[in-house]
Coordinates of C-alpha atoms and ligand atoms in Angstrom, one line a residue:
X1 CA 72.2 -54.4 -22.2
X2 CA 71.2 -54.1 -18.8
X3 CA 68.0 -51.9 -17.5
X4 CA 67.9 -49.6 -15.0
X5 CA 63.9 -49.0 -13.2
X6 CA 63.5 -46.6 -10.8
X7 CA 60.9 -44.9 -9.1
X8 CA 61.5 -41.5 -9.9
X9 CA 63.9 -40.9 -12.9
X10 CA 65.6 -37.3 -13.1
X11 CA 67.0 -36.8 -16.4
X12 CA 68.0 -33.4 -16.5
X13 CA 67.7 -33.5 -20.2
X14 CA 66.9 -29.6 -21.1
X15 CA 68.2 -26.5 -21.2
X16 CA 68.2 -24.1 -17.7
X17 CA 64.8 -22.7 -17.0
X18 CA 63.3 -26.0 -19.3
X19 CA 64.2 -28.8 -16.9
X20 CA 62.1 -31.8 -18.0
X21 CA 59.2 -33.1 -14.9
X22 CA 60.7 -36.2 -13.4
X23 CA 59.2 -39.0 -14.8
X24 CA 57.5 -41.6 -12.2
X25 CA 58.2 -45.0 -12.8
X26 CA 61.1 -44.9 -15.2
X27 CA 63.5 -47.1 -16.8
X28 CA 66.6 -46.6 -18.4
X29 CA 68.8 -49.1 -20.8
X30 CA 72.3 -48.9 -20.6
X31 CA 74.4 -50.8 -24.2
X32 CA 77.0 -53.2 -23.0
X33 CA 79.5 -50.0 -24.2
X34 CA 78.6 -47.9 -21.1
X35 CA 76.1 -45.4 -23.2
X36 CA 72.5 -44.9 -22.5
X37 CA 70.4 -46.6 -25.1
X38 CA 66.8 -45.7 -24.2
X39 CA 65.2 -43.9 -20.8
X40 CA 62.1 -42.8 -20.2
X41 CA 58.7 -44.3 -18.7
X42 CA 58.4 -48.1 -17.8
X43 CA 55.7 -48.4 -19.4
X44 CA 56.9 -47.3 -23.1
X45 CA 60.2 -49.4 -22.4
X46 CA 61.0 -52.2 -25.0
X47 CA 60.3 -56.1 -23.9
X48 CA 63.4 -57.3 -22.3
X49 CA 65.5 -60.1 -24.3
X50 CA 66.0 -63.3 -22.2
X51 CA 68.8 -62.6 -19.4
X52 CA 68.8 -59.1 -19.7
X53 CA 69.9 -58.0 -16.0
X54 CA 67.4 -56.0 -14.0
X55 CA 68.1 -53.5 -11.0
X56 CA 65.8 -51.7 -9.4
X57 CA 66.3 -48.5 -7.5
X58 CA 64.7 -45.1 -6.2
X59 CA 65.5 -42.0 -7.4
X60 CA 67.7 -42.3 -10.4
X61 CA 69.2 -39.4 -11.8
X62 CA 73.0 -38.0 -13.4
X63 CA 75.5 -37.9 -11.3
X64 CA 77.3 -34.5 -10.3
X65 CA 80.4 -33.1 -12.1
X66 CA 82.7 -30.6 -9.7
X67 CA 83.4 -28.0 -12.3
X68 CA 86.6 -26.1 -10.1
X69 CA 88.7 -28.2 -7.6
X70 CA 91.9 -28.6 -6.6
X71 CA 91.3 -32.2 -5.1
X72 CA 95.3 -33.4 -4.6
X73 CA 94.9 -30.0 -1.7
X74 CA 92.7 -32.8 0.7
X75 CA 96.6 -33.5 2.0
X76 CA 96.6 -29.8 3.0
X77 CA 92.6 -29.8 4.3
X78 CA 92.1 -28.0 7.2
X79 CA 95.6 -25.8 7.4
X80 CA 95.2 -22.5 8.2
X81 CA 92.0 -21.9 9.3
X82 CA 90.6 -18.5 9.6
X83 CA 93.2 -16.8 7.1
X84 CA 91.7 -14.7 3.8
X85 CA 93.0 -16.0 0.4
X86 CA 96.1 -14.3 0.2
X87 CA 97.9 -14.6 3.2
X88 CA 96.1 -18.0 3.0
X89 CA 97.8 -19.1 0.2
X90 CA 101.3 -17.3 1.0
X91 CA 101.8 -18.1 4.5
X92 CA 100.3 -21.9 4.6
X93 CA 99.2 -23.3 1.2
X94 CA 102.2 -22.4 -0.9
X95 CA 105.1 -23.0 1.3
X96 CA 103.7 -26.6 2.0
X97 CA 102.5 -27.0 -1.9
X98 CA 106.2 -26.7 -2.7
X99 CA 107.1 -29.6 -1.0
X100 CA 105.1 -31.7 -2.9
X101 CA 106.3 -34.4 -5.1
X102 CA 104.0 -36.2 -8.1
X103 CA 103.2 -39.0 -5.2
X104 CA 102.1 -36.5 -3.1
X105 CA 99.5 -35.3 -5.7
X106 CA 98.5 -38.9 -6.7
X107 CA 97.9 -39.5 -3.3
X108 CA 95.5 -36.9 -2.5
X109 CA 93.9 -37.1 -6.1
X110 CA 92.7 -40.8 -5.0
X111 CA 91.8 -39.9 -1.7
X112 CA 89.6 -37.2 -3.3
X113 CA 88.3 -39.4 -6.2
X114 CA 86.9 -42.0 -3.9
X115 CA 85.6 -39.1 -1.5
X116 CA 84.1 -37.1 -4.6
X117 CA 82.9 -40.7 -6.3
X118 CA 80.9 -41.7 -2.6
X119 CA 79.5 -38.1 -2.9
X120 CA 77.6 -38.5 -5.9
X121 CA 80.5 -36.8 -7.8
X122 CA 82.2 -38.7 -11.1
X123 CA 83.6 -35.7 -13.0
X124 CA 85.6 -32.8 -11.7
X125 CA 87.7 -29.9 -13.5
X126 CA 90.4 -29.7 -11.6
X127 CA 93.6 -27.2 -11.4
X128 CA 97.0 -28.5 -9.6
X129 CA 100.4 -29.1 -10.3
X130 CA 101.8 -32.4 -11.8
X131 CA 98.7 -33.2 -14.1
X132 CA 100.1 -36.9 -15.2
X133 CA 99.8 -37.8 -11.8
X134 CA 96.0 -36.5 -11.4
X135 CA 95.3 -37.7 -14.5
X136 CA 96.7 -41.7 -13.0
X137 CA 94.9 -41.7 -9.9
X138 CA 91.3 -40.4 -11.7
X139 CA 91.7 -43.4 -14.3
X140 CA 92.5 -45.3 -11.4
X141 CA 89.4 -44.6 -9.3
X142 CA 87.3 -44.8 -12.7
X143 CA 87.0 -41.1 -12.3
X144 CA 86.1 -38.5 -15.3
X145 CA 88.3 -35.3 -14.8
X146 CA 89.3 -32.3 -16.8
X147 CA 93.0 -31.9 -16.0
X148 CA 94.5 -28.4 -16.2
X149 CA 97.8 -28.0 -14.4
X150 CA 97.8 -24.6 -13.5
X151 CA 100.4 -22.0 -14.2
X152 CA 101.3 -20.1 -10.9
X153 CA 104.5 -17.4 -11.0
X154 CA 105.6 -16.5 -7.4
X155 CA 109.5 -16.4 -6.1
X156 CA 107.8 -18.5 -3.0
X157 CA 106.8 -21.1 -5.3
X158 CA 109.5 -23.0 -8.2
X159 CA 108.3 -26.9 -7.6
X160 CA 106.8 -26.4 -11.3
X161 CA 109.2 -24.9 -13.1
X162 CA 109.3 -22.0 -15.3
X163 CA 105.7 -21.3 -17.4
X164 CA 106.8 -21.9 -20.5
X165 CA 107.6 -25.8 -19.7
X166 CA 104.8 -25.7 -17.4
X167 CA 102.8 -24.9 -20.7
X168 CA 104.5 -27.1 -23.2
X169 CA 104.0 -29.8 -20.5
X170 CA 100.1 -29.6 -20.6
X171 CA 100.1 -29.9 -24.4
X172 CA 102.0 -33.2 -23.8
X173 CA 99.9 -34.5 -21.8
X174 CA 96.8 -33.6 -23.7
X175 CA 98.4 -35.2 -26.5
X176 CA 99.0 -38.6 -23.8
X177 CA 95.8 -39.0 -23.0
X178 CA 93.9 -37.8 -26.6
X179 CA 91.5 -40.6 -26.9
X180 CA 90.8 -41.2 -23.4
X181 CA 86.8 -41.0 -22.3
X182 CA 88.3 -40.3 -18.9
X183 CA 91.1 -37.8 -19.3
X184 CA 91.1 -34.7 -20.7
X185 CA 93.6 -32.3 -20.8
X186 CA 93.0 -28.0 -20.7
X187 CA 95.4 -25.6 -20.0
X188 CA 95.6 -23.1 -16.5
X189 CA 96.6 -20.1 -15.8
X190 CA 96.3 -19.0 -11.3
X191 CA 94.6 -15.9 -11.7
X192 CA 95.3 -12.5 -13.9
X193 CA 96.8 -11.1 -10.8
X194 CA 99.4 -14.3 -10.3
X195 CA 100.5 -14.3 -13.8
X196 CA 102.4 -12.3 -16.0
X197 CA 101.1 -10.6 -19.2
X198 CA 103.7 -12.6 -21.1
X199 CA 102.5 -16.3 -20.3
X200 CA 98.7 -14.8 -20.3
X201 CA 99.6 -14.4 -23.8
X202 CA 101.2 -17.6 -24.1
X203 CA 98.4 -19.5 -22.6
X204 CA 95.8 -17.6 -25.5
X205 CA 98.0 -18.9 -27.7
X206 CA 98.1 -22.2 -27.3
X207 CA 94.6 -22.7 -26.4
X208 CA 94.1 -21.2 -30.1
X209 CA 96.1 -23.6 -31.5
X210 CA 94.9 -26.2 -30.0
X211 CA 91.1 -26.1 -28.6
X212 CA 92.0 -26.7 -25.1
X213 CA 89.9 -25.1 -22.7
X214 CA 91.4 -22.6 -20.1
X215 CA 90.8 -22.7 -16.4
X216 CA 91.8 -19.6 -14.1
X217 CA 90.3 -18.0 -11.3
X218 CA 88.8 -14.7 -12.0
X219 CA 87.6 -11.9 -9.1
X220 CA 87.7 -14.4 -6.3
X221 CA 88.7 -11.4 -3.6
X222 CA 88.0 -8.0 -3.7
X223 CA 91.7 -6.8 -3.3
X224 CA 92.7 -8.8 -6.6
X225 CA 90.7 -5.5 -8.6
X226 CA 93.7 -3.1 -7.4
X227 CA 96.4 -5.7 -8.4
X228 CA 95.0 -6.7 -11.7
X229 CA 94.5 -2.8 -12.8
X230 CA 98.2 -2.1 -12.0
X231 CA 99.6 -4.6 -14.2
X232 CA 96.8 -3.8 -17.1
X233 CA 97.2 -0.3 -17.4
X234 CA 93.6 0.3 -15.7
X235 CA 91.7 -2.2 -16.9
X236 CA 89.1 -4.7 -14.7
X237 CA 90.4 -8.6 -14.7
X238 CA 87.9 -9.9 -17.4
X239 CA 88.8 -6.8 -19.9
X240 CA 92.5 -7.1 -19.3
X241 CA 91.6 -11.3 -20.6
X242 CA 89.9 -10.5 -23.5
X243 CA 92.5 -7.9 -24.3
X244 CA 95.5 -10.7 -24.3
X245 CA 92.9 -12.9 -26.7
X246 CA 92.5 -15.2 -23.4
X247 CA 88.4 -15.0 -23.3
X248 CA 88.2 -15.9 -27.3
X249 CA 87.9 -20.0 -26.7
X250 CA 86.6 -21.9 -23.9
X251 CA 87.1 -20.2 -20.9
X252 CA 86.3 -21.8 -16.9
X253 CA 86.5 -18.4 -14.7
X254 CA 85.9 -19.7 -11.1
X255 CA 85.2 -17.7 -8.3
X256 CA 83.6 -14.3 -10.1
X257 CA 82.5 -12.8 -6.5
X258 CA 83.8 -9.3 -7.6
X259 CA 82.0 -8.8 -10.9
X260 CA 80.4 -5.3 -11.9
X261 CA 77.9 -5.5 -14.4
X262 CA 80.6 -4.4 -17.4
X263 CA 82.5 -6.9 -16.4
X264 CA 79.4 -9.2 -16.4
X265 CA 78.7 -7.7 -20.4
X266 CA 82.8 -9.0 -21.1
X267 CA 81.9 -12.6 -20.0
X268 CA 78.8 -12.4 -21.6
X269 CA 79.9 -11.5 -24.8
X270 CA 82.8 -14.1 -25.0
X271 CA 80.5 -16.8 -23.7
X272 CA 83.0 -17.1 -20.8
X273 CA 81.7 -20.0 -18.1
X274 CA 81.7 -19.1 -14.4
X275 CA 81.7 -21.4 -11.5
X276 CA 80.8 -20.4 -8.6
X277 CA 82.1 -22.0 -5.3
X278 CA 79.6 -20.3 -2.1
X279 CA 81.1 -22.5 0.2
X280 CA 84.8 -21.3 -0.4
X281 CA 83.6 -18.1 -1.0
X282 CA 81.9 -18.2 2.6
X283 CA 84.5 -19.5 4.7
X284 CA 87.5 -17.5 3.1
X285 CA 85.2 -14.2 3.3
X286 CA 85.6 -13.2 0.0
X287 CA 82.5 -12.2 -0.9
X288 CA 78.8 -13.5 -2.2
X289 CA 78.9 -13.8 -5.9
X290 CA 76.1 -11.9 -8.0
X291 CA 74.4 -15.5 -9.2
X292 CA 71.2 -13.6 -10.0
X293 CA 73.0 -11.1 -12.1
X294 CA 75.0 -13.6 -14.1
X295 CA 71.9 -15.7 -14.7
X296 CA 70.0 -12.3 -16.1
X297 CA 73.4 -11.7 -18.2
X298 CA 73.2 -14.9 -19.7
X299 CA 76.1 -16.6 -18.6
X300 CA 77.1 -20.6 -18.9
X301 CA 77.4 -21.6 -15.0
X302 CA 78.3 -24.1 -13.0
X303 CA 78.8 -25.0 -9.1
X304 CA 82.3 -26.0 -7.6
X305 CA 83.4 -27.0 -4.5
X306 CA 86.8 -25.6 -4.5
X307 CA 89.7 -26.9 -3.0
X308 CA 89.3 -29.1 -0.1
X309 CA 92.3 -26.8 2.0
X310 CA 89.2 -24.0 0.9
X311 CA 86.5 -25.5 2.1
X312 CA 86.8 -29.0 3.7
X313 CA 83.9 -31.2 2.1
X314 CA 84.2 -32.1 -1.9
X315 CA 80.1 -32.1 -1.0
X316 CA 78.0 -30.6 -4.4
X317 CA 75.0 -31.1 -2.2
X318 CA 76.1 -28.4 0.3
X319 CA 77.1 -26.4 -2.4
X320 CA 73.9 -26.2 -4.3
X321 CA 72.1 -25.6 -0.8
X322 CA 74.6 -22.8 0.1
X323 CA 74.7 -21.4 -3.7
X324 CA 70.8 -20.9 -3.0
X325 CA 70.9 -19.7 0.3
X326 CA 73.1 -17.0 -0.3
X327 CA 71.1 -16.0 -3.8
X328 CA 68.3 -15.7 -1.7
X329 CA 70.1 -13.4 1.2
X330 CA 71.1 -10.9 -1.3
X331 CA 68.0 -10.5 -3.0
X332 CA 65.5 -10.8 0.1
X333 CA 63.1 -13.1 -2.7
X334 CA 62.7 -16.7 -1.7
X335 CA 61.7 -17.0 -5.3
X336 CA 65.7 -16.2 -6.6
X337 CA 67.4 -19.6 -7.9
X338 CA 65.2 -21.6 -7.9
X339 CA 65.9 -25.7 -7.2
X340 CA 66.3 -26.9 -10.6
X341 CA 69.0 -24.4 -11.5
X342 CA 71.1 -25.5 -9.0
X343 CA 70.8 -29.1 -10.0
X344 CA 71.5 -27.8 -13.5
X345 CA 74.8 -26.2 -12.5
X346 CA 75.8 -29.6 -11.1
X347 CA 75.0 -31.7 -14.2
X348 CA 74.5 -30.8 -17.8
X349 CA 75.2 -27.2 -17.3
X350 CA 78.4 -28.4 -15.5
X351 CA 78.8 -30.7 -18.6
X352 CA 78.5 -28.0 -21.1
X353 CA 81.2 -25.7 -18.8
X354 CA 83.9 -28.8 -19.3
X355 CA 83.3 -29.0 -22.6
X356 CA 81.3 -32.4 -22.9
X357 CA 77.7 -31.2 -22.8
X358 CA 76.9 -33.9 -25.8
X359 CA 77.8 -37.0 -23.1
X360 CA 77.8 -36.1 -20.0
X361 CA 75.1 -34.8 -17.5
X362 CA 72.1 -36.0 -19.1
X363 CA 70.7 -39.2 -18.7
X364 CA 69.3 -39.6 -22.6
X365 CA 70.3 -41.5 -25.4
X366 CA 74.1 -41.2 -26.6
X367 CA 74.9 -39.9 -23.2
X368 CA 77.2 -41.8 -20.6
X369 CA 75.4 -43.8 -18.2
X370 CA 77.3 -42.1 -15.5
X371 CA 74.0 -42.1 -12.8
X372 CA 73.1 -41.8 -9.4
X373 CA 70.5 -43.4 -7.3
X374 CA 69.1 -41.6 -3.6
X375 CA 67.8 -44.6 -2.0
X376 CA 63.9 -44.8 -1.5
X377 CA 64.5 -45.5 2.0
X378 CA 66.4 -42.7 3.3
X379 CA 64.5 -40.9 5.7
X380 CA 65.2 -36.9 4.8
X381 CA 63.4 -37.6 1.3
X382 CA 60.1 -38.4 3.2
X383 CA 57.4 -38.1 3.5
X384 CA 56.9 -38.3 -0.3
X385 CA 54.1 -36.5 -1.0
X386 CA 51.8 -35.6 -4.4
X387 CA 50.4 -32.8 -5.8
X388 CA 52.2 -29.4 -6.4
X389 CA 55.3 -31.4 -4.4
X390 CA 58.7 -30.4 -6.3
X391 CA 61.0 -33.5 -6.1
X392 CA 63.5 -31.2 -7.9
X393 CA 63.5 -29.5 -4.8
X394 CA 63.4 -32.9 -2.0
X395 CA 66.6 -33.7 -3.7
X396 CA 68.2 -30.2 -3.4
X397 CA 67.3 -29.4 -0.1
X398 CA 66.8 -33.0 1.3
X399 CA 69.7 -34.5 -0.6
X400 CA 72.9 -35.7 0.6
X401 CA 75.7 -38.4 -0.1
X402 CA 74.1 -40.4 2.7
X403 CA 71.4 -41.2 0.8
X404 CA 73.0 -42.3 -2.1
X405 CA 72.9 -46.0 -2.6
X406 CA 74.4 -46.6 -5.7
X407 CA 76.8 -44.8 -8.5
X408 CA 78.1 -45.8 -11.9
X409 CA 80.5 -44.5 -14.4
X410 CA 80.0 -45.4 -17.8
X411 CA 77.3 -47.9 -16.4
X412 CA 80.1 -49.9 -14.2
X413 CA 78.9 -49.4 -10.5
X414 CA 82.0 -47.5 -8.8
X415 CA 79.7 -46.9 -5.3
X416 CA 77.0 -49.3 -3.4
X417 CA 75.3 -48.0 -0.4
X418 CA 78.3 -45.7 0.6
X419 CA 81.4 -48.6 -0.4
X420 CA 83.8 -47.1 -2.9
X421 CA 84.1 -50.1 -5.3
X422 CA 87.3 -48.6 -7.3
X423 CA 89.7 -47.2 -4.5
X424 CA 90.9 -49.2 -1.1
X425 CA 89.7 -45.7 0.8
X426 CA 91.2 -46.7 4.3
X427 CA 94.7 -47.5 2.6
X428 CA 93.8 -44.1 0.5
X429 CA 93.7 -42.4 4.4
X430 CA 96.0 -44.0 5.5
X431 CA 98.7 -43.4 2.9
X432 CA 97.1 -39.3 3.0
X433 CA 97.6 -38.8 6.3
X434 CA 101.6 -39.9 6.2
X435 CA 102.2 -37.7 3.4
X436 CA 100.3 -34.5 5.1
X437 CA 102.2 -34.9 8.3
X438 CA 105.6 -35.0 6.0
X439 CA 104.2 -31.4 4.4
X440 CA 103.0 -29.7 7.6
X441 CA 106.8 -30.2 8.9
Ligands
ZN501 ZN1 90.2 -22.5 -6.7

């Protein structure tokens, strides 16, 4: 056992709107298996058995899961700038994307695991191509991730074959990795506008048979409405879903910018998760997504940071800061969104969204000691003050990966004082930068 003391220990342990006070002074025992044993005040804590190890540190809280990404896309970060979504993704993303080969993708997914990992970040759900080799290059940066290769259809793009393999290929390697605390495996689909009706169907199907979760962006742009009706006989993008049986399990929508409030009734009746992404959203110009409305409907929600080719930093801090700002611009209430949500969308409502809300996001007993500490010392947290002070909020609006001086995964420290213990980050550049040139050719 080893115990953690901090002095201000966030444990996030409680549903949205019932975030738990941050307890000063508080300890937490991690078990020699990586779970959390015990947490709570330093005063209530146990006696320590001879040679138990000590560490002391200053805030100490979960750290942040990255519930949409497409993190192998940091080889692509930065190319065309300026373009919407669609031309985007047809003129720059795609042509390059089909160059790629599995190295490619490991590369970039360990470039982005150490980058996520110094961020604060040790979970992601991420959607790309050639999931074996996301799912190497996470275990190999100690990194949890939800893998779902996604299914794209368009003549422009043929690296992943046709969707039925692409679909019996994520079974596979669901069934590969089954047992893995890392790794685990859900099934994709690009968006109900990409993809046929037919493999729509297929994808239902197999996440029927199997309980994998499906990931797909939903009413990221506002043009997508006019595509999506044409192919579903007039229906909306979430009714056309739930029509093909592709809302009934667990569903990751990302994106949901242009959501009505039937639409909003659709997800909320098939307990569909969104995740919104305010910095992609921003930068692309697709839209603000109604956050407010979705919170009043009831929805399961999380925060994502997208792609890096989307938006450049893999940064949840910045997210939560823009997810807020943007809440409040719409509404014209400084009082919409409040701190705490945010910070729940980034742990154990993220958790809960990738299907592992009993272990991950909380620090309380049972769960993974997958932590965070802000360092006491870093100046934008000060002054500390008392009274009606939110520290919910210092660490949301204050917060960023340069204070962060330490992060573990399943209580093994993967992060000291900015250092990424588990990847060689300037051979991770270095072999990044090689492989981008060879795509931008
Ligand atoms: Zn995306």
């Amino acid at each position: 056992m080893e115990r953690f003391l901090c002095d201000l220990l966030v444990t996030m342990d409680g549903a949205v709107g019932a975030v738990p006070a941050p307890i000063v002074d508080g300890a937490v025992d991690v078990g020699d298996d990586g779970r959390i044993l015990w947490c709570g005040a330093a005063v209530d804590a146990s006696e320590l058995g001879p040679g138990t190890a000590v560490h002391r540190v200053g805030i100490l809280m979960p750290s942040l899961i990255n519930a949409h990404c497409h993190t192998p896309m940091v080889l692509l970060r930065g190319a065309g700038e300026g373009l919407a979504v669609d031309r985007w993704l047809h003129e720059v993303m795609w042509p390059r994307e089909s160059k790629l080969t599995p190295g490619d993708v490991r590369a970039g997914m360990l470039l982005g695991a150490g980058e996520m990992l110094a961020n604060g970040i040790t979970a992601s759900v991420e959607m790309y191509f050639v999931g074996h080799a996301m799912a190497e290059a996470a275990q190999q940066a100690q990194m949890r991730c939800l893998v779902t290769p996604g299914v794209i259809e368009d003549p422009d793009f043929t690296m992943a074959g046709s969707w039925p393999d692409q679909i019996d290929e994520m079974v596979a390697l669901r069934d590969r990795w089954s047992g893995s605390d890392l790794i685990t495996v859900g099934l994709a689909a690009h968006a109900a506008y990409s993809v046929s009706r037919q493999c729509l169907v297929a994808i239902a199907e197999r996440a029927a048979e199997t309980g994998m979760a499906v990931h797909i962006h939903l009413a990221e742009q506002q043009w997508e409405d006019a595509a999506v009706r044409e192919r579903s006989g007039g229906l909306a993008a979430p009714e056309y879903l739930e029509t093909l049986g592709l809302l009934d399990g667990n569903v990751i929508a990302a994106h949901g910018v242009w959501l009505d409030a039937d639409d909003l009734e659709v997800l909320a009746r098939n307990d569909t998760a969104v995740v919104h992404c305010p910095c992609s959203n921003a930068k692309h110009a697709s839209g603000a997504a109604p956050v407010s409305e979705m919170q009043e409907a009831g929805l399961r929600l999380a925060i994502g940071t997208d792609g890096p080719a989307s938006h450049h930093r893999l940064d949840l801090f910045e997210e939560m800061r823009t997810a807020i700002r943007t809440a409040r611009i719409r509404s014209g209430d400084a009082q919409t969104f409040e701190a705490a949500e945010a910070l729940h969308m980034t742990t154990a409502g993220a958790a809960e969204v990738m299907g592992r809300g009993d272990e991950l996001g909380r620090l309380a007993p049972g769960y993974w000691a997958d932590m965070m500490a802000l360092s006491p010392s870093a100046p934008a947290l000060h002054p500390v003050s008392v009274g009606d002070d939110d520290p919910l909020s210092r660490i949301v609006w204050s917060g960023s990966p340069g204070a962060i001086s330490a992060v573990w995964v399943a209580g093994r420290k993967v992060v000291e004082h900015g250092r990424v213990l588990t990847v060689d980050m300037a051979e991770a550049v270095a072999e990044a930068d090689t492989r981008a040139r060879r795509l931008a050719q």
